Coordinates of C-alpha atoms in Angstrom, one line a residue:
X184 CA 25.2 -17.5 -147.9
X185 CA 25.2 -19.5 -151.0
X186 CA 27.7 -21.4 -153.4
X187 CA 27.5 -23.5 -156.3
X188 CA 30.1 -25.8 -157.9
X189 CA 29.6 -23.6 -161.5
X190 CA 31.6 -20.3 -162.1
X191 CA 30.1 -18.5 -165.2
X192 CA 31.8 -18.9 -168.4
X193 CA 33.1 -15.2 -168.8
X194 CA 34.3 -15.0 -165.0
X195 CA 38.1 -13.9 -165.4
X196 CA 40.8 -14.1 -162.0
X197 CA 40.9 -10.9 -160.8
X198 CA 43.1 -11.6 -158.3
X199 CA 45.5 -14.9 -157.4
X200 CA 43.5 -15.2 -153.6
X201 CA 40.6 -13.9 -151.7
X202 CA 40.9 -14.5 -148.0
X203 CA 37.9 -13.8 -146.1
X204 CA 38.8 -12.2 -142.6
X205 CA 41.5 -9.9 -141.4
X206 CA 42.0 -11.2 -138.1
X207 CA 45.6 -12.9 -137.3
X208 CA 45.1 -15.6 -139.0
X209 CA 44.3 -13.8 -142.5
X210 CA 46.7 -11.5 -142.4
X211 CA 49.7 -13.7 -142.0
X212 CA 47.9 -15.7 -145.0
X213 CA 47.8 -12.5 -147.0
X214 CA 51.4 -11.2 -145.7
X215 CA 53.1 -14.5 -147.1
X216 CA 51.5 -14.3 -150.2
X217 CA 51.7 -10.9 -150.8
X218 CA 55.6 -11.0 -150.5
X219 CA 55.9 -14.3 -152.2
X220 CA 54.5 -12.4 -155.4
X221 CA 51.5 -13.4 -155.6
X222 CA 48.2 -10.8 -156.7
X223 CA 46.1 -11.3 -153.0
X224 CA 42.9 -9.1 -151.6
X225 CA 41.8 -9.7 -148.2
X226 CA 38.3 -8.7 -146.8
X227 CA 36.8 -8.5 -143.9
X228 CA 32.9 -7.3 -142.6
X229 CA 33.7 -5.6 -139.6
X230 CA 33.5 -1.9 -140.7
X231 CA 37.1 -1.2 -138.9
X232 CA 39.9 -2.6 -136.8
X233 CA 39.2 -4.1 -133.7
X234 CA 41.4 -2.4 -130.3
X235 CA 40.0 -5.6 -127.9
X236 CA 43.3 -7.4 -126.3
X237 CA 41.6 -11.4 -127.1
X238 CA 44.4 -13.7 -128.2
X239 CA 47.0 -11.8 -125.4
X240 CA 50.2 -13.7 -126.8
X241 CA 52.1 -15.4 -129.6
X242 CA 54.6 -18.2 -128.5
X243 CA 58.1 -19.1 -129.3
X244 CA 57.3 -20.6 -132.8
X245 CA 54.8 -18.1 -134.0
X246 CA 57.5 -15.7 -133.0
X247 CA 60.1 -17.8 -136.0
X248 CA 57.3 -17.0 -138.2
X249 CA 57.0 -13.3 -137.4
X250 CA 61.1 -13.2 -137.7
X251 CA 60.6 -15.0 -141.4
X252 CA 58.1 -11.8 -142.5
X253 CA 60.0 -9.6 -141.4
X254 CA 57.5 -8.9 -138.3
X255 CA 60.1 -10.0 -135.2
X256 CA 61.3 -7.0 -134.4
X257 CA 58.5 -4.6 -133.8
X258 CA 56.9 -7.8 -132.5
X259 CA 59.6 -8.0 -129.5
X260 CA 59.3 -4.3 -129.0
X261 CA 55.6 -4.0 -128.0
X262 CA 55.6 -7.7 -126.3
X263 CA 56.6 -8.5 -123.0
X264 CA 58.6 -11.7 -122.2
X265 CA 59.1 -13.6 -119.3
X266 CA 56.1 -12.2 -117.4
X267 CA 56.1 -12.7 -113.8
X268 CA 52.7 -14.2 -112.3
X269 CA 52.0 -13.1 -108.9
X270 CA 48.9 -15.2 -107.0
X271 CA 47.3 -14.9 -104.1
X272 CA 45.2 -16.7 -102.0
X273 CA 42.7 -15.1 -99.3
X274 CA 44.1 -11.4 -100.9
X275 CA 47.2 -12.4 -99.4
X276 CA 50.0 -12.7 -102.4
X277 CA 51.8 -16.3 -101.6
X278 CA 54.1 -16.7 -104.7
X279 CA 55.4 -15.6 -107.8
X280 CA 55.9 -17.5 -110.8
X281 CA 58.3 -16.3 -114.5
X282 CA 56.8 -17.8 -117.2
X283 CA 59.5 -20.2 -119.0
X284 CA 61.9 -18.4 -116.2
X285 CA 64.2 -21.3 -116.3
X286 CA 64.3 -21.7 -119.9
X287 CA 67.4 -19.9 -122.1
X288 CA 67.4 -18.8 -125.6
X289 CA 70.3 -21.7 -127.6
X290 CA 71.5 -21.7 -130.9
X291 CA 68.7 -23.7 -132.4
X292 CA 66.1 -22.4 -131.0
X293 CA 66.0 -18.3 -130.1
X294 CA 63.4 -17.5 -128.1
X295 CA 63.2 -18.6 -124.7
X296 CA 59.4 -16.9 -124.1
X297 CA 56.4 -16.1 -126.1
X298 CA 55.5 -12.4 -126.0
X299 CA 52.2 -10.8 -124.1
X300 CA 51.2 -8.7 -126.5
X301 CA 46.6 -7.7 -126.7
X302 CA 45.8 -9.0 -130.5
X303 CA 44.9 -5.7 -131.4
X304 CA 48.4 -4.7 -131.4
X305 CA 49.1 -8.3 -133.0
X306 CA 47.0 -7.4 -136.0
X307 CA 48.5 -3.9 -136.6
X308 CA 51.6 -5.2 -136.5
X309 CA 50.6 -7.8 -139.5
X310 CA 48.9 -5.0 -141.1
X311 CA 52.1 -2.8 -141.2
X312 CA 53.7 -5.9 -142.9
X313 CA 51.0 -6.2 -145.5
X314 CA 51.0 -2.4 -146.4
X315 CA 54.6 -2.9 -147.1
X316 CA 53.7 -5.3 -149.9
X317 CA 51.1 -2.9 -151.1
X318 CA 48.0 -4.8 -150.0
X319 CA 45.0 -3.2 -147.2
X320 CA 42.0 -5.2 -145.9
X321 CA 39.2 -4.3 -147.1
X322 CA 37.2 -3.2 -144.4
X323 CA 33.6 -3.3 -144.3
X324 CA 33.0 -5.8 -147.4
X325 CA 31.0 -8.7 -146.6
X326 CA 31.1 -12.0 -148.3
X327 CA 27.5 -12.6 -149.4
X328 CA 28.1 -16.1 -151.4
X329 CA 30.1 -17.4 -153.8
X330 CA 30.7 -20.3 -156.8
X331 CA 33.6 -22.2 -157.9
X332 CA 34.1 -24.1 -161.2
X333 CA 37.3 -25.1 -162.7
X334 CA 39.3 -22.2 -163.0
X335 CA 38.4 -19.8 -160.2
X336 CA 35.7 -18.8 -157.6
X337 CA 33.3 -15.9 -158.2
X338 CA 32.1 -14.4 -154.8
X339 CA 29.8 -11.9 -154.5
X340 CA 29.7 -9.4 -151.8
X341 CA 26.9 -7.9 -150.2
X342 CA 26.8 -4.7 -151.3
X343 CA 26.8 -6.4 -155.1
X344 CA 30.0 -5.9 -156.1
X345 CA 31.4 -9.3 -157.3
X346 CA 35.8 -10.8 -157.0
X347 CA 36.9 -13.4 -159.1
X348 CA 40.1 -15.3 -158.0
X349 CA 41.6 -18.8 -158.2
X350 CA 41.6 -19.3 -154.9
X351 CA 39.1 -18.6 -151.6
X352 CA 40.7 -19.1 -148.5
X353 CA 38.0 -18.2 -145.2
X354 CA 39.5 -17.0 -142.2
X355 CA 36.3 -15.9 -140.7
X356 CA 36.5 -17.3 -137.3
X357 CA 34.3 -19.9 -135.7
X358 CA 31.1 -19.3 -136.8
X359 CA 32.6 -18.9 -140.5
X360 CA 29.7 -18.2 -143.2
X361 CA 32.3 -20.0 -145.8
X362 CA 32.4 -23.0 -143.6
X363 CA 28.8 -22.7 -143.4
X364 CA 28.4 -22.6 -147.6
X365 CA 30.8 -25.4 -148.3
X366 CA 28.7 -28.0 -146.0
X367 CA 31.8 -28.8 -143.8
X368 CA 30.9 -30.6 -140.4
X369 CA 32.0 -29.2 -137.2
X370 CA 31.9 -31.8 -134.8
X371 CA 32.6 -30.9 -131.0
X372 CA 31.2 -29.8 -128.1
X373 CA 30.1 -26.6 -127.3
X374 CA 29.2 -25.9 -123.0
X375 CA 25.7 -24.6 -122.2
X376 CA 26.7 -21.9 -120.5
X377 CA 29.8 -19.3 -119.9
X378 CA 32.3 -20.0 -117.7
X379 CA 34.2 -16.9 -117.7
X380 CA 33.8 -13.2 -118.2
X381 CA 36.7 -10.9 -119.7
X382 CA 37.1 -7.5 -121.0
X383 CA 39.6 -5.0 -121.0
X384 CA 39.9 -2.1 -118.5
X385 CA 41.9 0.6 -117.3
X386 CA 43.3 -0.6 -113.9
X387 CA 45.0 1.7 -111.4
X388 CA 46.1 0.3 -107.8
X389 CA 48.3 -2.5 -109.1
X390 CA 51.9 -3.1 -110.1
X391 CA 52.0 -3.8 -113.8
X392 CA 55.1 -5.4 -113.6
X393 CA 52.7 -8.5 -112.6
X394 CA 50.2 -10.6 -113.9
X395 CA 47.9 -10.5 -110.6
X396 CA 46.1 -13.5 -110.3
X397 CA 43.3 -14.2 -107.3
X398 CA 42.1 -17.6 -107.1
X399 CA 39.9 -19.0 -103.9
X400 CA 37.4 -21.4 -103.5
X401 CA 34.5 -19.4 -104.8
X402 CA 36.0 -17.2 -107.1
X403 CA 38.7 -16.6 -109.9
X404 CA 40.0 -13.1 -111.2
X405 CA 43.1 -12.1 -113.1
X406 CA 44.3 -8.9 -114.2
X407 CA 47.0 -9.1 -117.0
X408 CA 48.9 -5.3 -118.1
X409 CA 50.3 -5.1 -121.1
X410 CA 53.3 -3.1 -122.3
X411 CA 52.7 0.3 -123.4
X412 CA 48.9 0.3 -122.4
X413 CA 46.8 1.8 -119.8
X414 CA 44.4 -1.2 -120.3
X415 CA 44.4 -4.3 -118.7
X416 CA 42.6 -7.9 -119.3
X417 CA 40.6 -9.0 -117.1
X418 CA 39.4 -12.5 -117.1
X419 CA 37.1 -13.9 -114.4
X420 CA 34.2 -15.9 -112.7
X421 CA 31.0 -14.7 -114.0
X422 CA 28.5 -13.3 -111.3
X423 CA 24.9 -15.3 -111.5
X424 CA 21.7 -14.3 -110.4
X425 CA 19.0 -15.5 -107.8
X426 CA 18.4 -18.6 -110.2
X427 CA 22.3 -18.9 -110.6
X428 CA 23.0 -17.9 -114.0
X429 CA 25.9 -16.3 -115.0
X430 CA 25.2 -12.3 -115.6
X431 CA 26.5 -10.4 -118.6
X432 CA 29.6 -9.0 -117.7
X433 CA 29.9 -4.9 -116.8
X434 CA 32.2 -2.3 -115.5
X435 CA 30.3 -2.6 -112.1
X436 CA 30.2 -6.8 -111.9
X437 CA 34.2 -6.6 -113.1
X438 CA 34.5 -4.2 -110.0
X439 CA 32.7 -6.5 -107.5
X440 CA 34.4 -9.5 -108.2
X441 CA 37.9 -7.3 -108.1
X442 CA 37.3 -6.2 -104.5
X443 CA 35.7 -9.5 -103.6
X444 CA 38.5 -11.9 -104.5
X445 CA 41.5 -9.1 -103.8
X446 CA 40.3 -7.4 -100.2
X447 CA 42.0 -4.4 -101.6
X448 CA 39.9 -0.9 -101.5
X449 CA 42.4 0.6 -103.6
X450 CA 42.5 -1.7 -106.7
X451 CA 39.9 0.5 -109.0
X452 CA 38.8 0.1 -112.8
X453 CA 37.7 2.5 -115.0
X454 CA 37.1 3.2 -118.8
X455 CA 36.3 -0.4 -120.2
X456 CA 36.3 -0.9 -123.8
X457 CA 35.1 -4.1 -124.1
X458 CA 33.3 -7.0 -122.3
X459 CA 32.8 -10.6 -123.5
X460 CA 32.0 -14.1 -121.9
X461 CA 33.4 -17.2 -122.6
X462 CA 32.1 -20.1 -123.0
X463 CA 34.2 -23.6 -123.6
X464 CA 33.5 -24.4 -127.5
X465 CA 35.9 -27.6 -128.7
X466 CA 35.1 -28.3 -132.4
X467 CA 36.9 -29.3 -135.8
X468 CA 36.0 -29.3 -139.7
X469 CA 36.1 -32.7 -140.9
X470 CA 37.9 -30.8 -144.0
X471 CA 40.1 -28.0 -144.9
X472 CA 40.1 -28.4 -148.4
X473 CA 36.8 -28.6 -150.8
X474 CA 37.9 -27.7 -154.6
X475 CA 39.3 -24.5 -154.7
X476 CA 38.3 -23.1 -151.1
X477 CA 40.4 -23.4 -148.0
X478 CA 39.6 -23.1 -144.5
X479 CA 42.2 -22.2 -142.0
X480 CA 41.9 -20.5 -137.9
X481 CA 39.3 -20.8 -136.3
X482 CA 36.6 -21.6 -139.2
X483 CA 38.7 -25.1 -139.0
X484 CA 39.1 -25.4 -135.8
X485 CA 38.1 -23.7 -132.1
X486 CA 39.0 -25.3 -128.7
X487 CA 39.6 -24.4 -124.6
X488 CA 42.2 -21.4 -124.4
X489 CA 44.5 -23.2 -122.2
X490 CA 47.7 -22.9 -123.5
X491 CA 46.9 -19.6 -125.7
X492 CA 46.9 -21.7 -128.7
X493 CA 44.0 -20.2 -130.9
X494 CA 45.7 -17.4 -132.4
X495 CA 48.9 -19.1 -132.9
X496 CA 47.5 -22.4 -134.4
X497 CA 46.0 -20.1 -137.1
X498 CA 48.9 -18.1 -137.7
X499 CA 50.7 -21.4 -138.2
X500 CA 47.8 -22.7 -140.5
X501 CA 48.6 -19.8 -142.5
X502 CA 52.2 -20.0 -143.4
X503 CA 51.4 -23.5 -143.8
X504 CA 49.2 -22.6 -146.4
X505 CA 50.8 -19.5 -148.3
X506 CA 53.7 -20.8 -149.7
X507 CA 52.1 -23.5 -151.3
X508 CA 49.3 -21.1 -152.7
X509 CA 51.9 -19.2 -153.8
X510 CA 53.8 -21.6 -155.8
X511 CA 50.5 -22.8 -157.1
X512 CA 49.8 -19.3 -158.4
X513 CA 53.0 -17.9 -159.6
X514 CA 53.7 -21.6 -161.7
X515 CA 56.0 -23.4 -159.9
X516 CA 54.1 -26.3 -158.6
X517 CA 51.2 -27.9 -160.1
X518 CA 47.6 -27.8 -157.7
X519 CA 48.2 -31.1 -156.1
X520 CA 50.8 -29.7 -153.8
X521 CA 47.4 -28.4 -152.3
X522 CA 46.5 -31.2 -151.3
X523 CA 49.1 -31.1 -148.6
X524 CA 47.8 -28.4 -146.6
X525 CA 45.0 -30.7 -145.0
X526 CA 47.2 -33.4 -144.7
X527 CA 49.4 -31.8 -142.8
X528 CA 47.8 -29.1 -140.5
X529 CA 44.6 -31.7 -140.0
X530 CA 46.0 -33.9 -137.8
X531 CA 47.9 -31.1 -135.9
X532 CA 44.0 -29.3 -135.5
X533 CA 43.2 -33.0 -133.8
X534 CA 46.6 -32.6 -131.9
X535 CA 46.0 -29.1 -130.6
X536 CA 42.3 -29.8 -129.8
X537 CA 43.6 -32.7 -127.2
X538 CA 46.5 -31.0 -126.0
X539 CA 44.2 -28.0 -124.9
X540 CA 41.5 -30.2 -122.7
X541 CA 44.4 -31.9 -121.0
X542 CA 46.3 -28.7 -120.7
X543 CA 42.5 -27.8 -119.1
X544 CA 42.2 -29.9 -117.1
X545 CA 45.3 -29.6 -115.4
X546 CA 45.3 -25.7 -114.8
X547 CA 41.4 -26.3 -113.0
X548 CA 42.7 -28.8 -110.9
X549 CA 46.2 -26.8 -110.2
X550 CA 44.5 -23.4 -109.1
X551 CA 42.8 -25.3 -106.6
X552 CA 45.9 -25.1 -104.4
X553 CA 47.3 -22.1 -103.0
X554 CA 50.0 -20.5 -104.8
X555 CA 49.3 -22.2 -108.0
X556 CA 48.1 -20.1 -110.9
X557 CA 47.8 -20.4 -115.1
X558 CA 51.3 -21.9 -115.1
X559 CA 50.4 -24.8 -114.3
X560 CA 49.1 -24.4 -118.2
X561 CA 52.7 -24.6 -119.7
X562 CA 54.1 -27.5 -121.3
X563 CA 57.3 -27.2 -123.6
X564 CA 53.8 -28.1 -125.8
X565 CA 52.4 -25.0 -126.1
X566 CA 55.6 -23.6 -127.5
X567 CA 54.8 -25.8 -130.6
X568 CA 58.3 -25.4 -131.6
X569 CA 58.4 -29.5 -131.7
X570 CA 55.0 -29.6 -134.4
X571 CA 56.1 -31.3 -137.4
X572 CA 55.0 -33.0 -140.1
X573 CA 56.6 -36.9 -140.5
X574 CA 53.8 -38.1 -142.0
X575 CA 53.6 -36.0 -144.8
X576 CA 54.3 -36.9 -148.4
X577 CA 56.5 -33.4 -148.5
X578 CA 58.4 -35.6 -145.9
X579 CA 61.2 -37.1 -148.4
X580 CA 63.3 -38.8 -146.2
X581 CA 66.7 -38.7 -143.9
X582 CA 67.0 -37.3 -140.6
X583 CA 64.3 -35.4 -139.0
X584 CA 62.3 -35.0 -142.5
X585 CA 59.2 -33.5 -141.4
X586 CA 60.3 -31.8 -138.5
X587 CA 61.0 -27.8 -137.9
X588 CA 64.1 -26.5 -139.4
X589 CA 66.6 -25.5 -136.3
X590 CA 68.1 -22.2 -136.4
X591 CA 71.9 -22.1 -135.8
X592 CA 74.5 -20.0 -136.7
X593 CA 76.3 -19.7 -139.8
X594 CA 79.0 -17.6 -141.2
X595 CA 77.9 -13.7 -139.3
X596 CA 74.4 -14.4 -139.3
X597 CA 71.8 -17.3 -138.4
X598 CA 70.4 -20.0 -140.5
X599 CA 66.7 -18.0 -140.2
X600 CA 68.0 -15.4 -141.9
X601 CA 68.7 -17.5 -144.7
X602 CA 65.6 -19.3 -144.4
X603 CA 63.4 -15.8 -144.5
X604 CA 61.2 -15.5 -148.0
X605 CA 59.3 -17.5 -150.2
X606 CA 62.3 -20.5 -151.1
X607 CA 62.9 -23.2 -150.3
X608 CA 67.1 -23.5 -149.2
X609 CA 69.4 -26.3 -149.3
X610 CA 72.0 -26.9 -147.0
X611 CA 75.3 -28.3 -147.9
X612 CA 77.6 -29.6 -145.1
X613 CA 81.3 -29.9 -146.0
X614 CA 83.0 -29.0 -149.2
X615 CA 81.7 -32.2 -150.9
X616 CA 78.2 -30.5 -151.5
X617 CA 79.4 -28.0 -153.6
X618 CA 79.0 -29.4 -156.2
X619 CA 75.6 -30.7 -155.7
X620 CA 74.5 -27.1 -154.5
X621 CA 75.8 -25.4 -157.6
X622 CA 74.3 -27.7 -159.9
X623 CA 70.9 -27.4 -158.1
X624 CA 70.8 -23.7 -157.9
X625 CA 71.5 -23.3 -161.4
X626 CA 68.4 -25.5 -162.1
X627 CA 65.9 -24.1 -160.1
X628 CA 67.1 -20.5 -159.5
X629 CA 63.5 -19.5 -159.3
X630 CA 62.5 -21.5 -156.3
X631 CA 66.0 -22.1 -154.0
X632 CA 68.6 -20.7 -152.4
X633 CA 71.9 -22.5 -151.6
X634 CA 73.9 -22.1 -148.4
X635 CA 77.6 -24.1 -147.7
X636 CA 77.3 -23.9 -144.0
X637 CA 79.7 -22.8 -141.8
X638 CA 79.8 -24.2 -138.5
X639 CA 82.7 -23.9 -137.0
X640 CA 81.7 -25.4 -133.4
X641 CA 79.4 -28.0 -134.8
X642 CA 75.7 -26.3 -133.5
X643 CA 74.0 -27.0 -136.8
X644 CA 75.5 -30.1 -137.6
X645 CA 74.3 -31.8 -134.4
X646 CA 70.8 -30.0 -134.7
X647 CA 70.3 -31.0 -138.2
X648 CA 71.8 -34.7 -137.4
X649 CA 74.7 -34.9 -139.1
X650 CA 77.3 -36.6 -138.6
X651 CA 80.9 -34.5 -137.6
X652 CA 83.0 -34.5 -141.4
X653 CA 80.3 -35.7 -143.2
X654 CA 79.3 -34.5 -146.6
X655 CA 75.3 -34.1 -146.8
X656 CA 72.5 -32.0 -147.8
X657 CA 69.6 -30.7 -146.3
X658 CA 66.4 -29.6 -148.3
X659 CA 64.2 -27.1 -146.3
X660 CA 61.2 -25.7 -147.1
X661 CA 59.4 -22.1 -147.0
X662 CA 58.1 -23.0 -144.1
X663 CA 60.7 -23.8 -142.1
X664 CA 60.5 -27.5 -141.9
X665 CA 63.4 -30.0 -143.2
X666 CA 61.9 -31.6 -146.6
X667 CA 65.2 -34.4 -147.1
X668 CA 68.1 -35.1 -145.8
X669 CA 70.4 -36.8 -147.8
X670 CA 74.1 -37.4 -149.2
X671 CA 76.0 -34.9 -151.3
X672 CA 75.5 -37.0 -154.1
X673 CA 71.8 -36.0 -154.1
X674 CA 71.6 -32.9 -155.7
X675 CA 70.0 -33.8 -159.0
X676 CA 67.5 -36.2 -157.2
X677 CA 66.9 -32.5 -155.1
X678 CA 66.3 -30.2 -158.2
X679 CA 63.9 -33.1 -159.5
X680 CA 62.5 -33.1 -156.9
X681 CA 61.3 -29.2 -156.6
X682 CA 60.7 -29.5 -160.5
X683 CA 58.0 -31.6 -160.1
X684 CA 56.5 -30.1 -157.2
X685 CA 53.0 -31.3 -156.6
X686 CA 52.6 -33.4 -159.6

């Protein structure tokens, strides 16, 4: 792949954002911009869908942001929560373990679990969303090279056809070609060889109501169902030859190490549909950002799967990302709110990458005693409900300015209900912001939403940090996160504020 830093002269935007790759991490990119108004076309070189399980699982934050696109609900439906983990030891099951089992949904935050859902179904879900908006991946199209100039990127596919748009974002995993073309380091480690096999099979013998889980001193398997399916992942210790290295994983190999580490005859797969191995790869772009292309997913970053954070970083990358394309497209903030994207989800890509070797480490040495199995994984970390973003410039000051947005309830709904869309919303706490909330709704109509909460038992004021009878007002962006906190007195500073977005 090639790119140059010169568009030609008579290049014209054809569309407001190409995203390269219609994985998770695409998708919710294209899904936020799509219904934020902006003109998006997504492509991807695989000639179809994929139906392999992968990424088994968004958590309790990535679950907001499927709420906020309007994604929850079929989400919940073909997810399981809660799932019990049954291990065993010598084929002999010794314990069973609920994921999160002692945790409860509360007002601010609403999901208790994550949901076990195979990425396949992840992606069609997102791809149901997008349809809605009027906008398909383009399946089969493969980006060949492109150039940028001052106005737009040109890239050329490789079947010749050429898209001009303002903005390139790649979302095309780790090996990324538009990671590749922009020069962008990847500094990391990648392990010589594959420690694990995993594929999904059919599985009958076994209780799906568990996720079985055989760990001894020789050998690992683990057999997780999923709701709805006949298939099953299977992750495991790879067989290895005379010379002792690891063998490609296969139906028969999958079957040995079953009936090796479970002593159960009557445990039998069938029908596989796809095998991989895995290999530990912990790497991160030195930059998200170079002109007008963006990198989010895995083409930024790629780390250990402890914690089941791959997916849902990416996701989160992505709404990250899509508002502030959005408002960069549709006029209402000038380019340099841009610049916020890697200075925010940067550091959180150095977070994650750290958080997942210790969250390794722990689970290898954890499964070494009976009864222990990937729980010993979860952290109220891997949630990433308590990600934020104080050191941003976005981060204007007050209580909590940086942080996620709490849900809560207010009047017959919830405060994410209000929040859902492309605005930013402002808060007012008693009846001295209404003023200020009138006054900056009227100004920027286009771009906010005003709420006068109503909080009768005090949830959102203590979640939000303010103080019982206060007046105050609370700036939130599209994303979810508090942008200010302030006085009732505030609201031109506000509206200012939002008017000069990015400049």
């Amino acid at each position: 792949m090639t790119t140059t830093t010169t568009a030609t002269a008579e290049a014209t935007t054809a569309t407001d954002v190409l995203i390269v790759g219609a994985g998770p991490t695409g998708l919710t990119l294209a899904c936020t911009l799509a219904r934020a108004g902006a003109a998006v076309r997504i492509i991807d070189k695989s000639p179809e869908p994929h139906r392999t399980s992968r990424g088994k699982g968004i958590n309790q934050r990535t679950r907001e942001l499927f709420d906020d696109l309007g994604a929850g609900a079929e989400a919940a439906a073909s997810g399981t929560e809660h799932i019990a983990l049954r291990k065993y030891r010598d084929g002999v099951a010794i314990a069973d373990t609920v994921t999160f089992g002692d945790t409860a949904p509360a007002p601010g935050v609403p999901y208790a679990s994550g949901l076990l859902m195979p990425q396949w179904r992840t992606e069609e879900i997102l791809r149901g969303r997008l349809a809605e908006h009027g906008v398909e991946p383009e399946f089969g199209s493969e980006l060949a090279g492109f150039a940028q100039g001052a106005d737009g990127v040109v890239a050329t596919l490789a079947d010749g056809r050429r898209i001009e748009a303002a903005y390139l974002v790649g979302c095309d995993g780790g090996r990324s070609p538009v990671r590749k073309a922009l020069g962008v380091t990847f500094e990391g480690r990648t392990d010589a060889e594959e420690c694990m096999v995993i594929g999904d099979v059919r599985v009958d013998g076994l209780d799906p109501a568990y996720w079985h889980q055989w760990f001894d001193e020789d050998a690992a398997v683990m057999l997780c169902p999923f709701r709805g399916s006949t298939h099953w992942q299977l992750q495991g210790t790879p067989e290895r030859d005379a010379a002792g290295r690891p063998l490609a994983p296969s139906l028969e190999s999958f079957q040995r190490l079953v009936d090796r580490c479970s002593r159960q005859a009557g445990i039998r797969l069938s029908d596989p549909t796809w095998f991989s191995a895995y290999r530990i790869n912990v790497r991160m772009a030195d930059r998200l950002r170079t002109g007008r292309v963006f990198l989010a997913g895995d083409a930024a970053h790629v780390h250990s799967i402890a914690g089941g954070l791959g997916m849902n970083t990416g996701i989160q990358d992505a709404f990250n990302l899509g508002w502030k394309l959005a408002y960069v497209v549709r006029g209402l903030a000038s380019p340099g709110l841009l610049d916020t994207y890697e200075e925010e989800r940067l550091p959180v890509a150095a977070w994650t990458l750290g958080l997942t070797e210790e969250r390794l480490r722990a689970v290898t040495e954890g499964v070494k005693r009976a009864g222990v199995g990937t729980e010993a994984v979860i952290t109220d970390d891997v949630t990433t409900l308590g990600v934020g973003y104080g050191w941003s410039s976005l981060a204007w000051g007050g209580a909590k300015a940086g942080e996620r947005a709490p849900d809560g309830p207010c009047g017959d709904g919830r405060l994410f209900d209000v929040f859902a869309g492309p605005h930013f919303t402002l808060l007012g706490f008693g009846r001295g912001s209404a003023q200020a909330l009138a006054e900056a709704g009227e100004k920027c109509a286009d771009r906010l939403r005003t709420r006068l909460v109503d909080d009768p038992e005090g949830h959102v004021r203590r979640a939000y940090g303010i103080g019982e009878g206060e007046d105050a007002l609370v700036l939130v962006r599209p994303d979810n996160h508090i942008a200010l906190s302030a006085g009732a007195d505030r609201g031109a500073e506000i509206a200012g504020r939002l008017l000069r977005l990015g400049r």
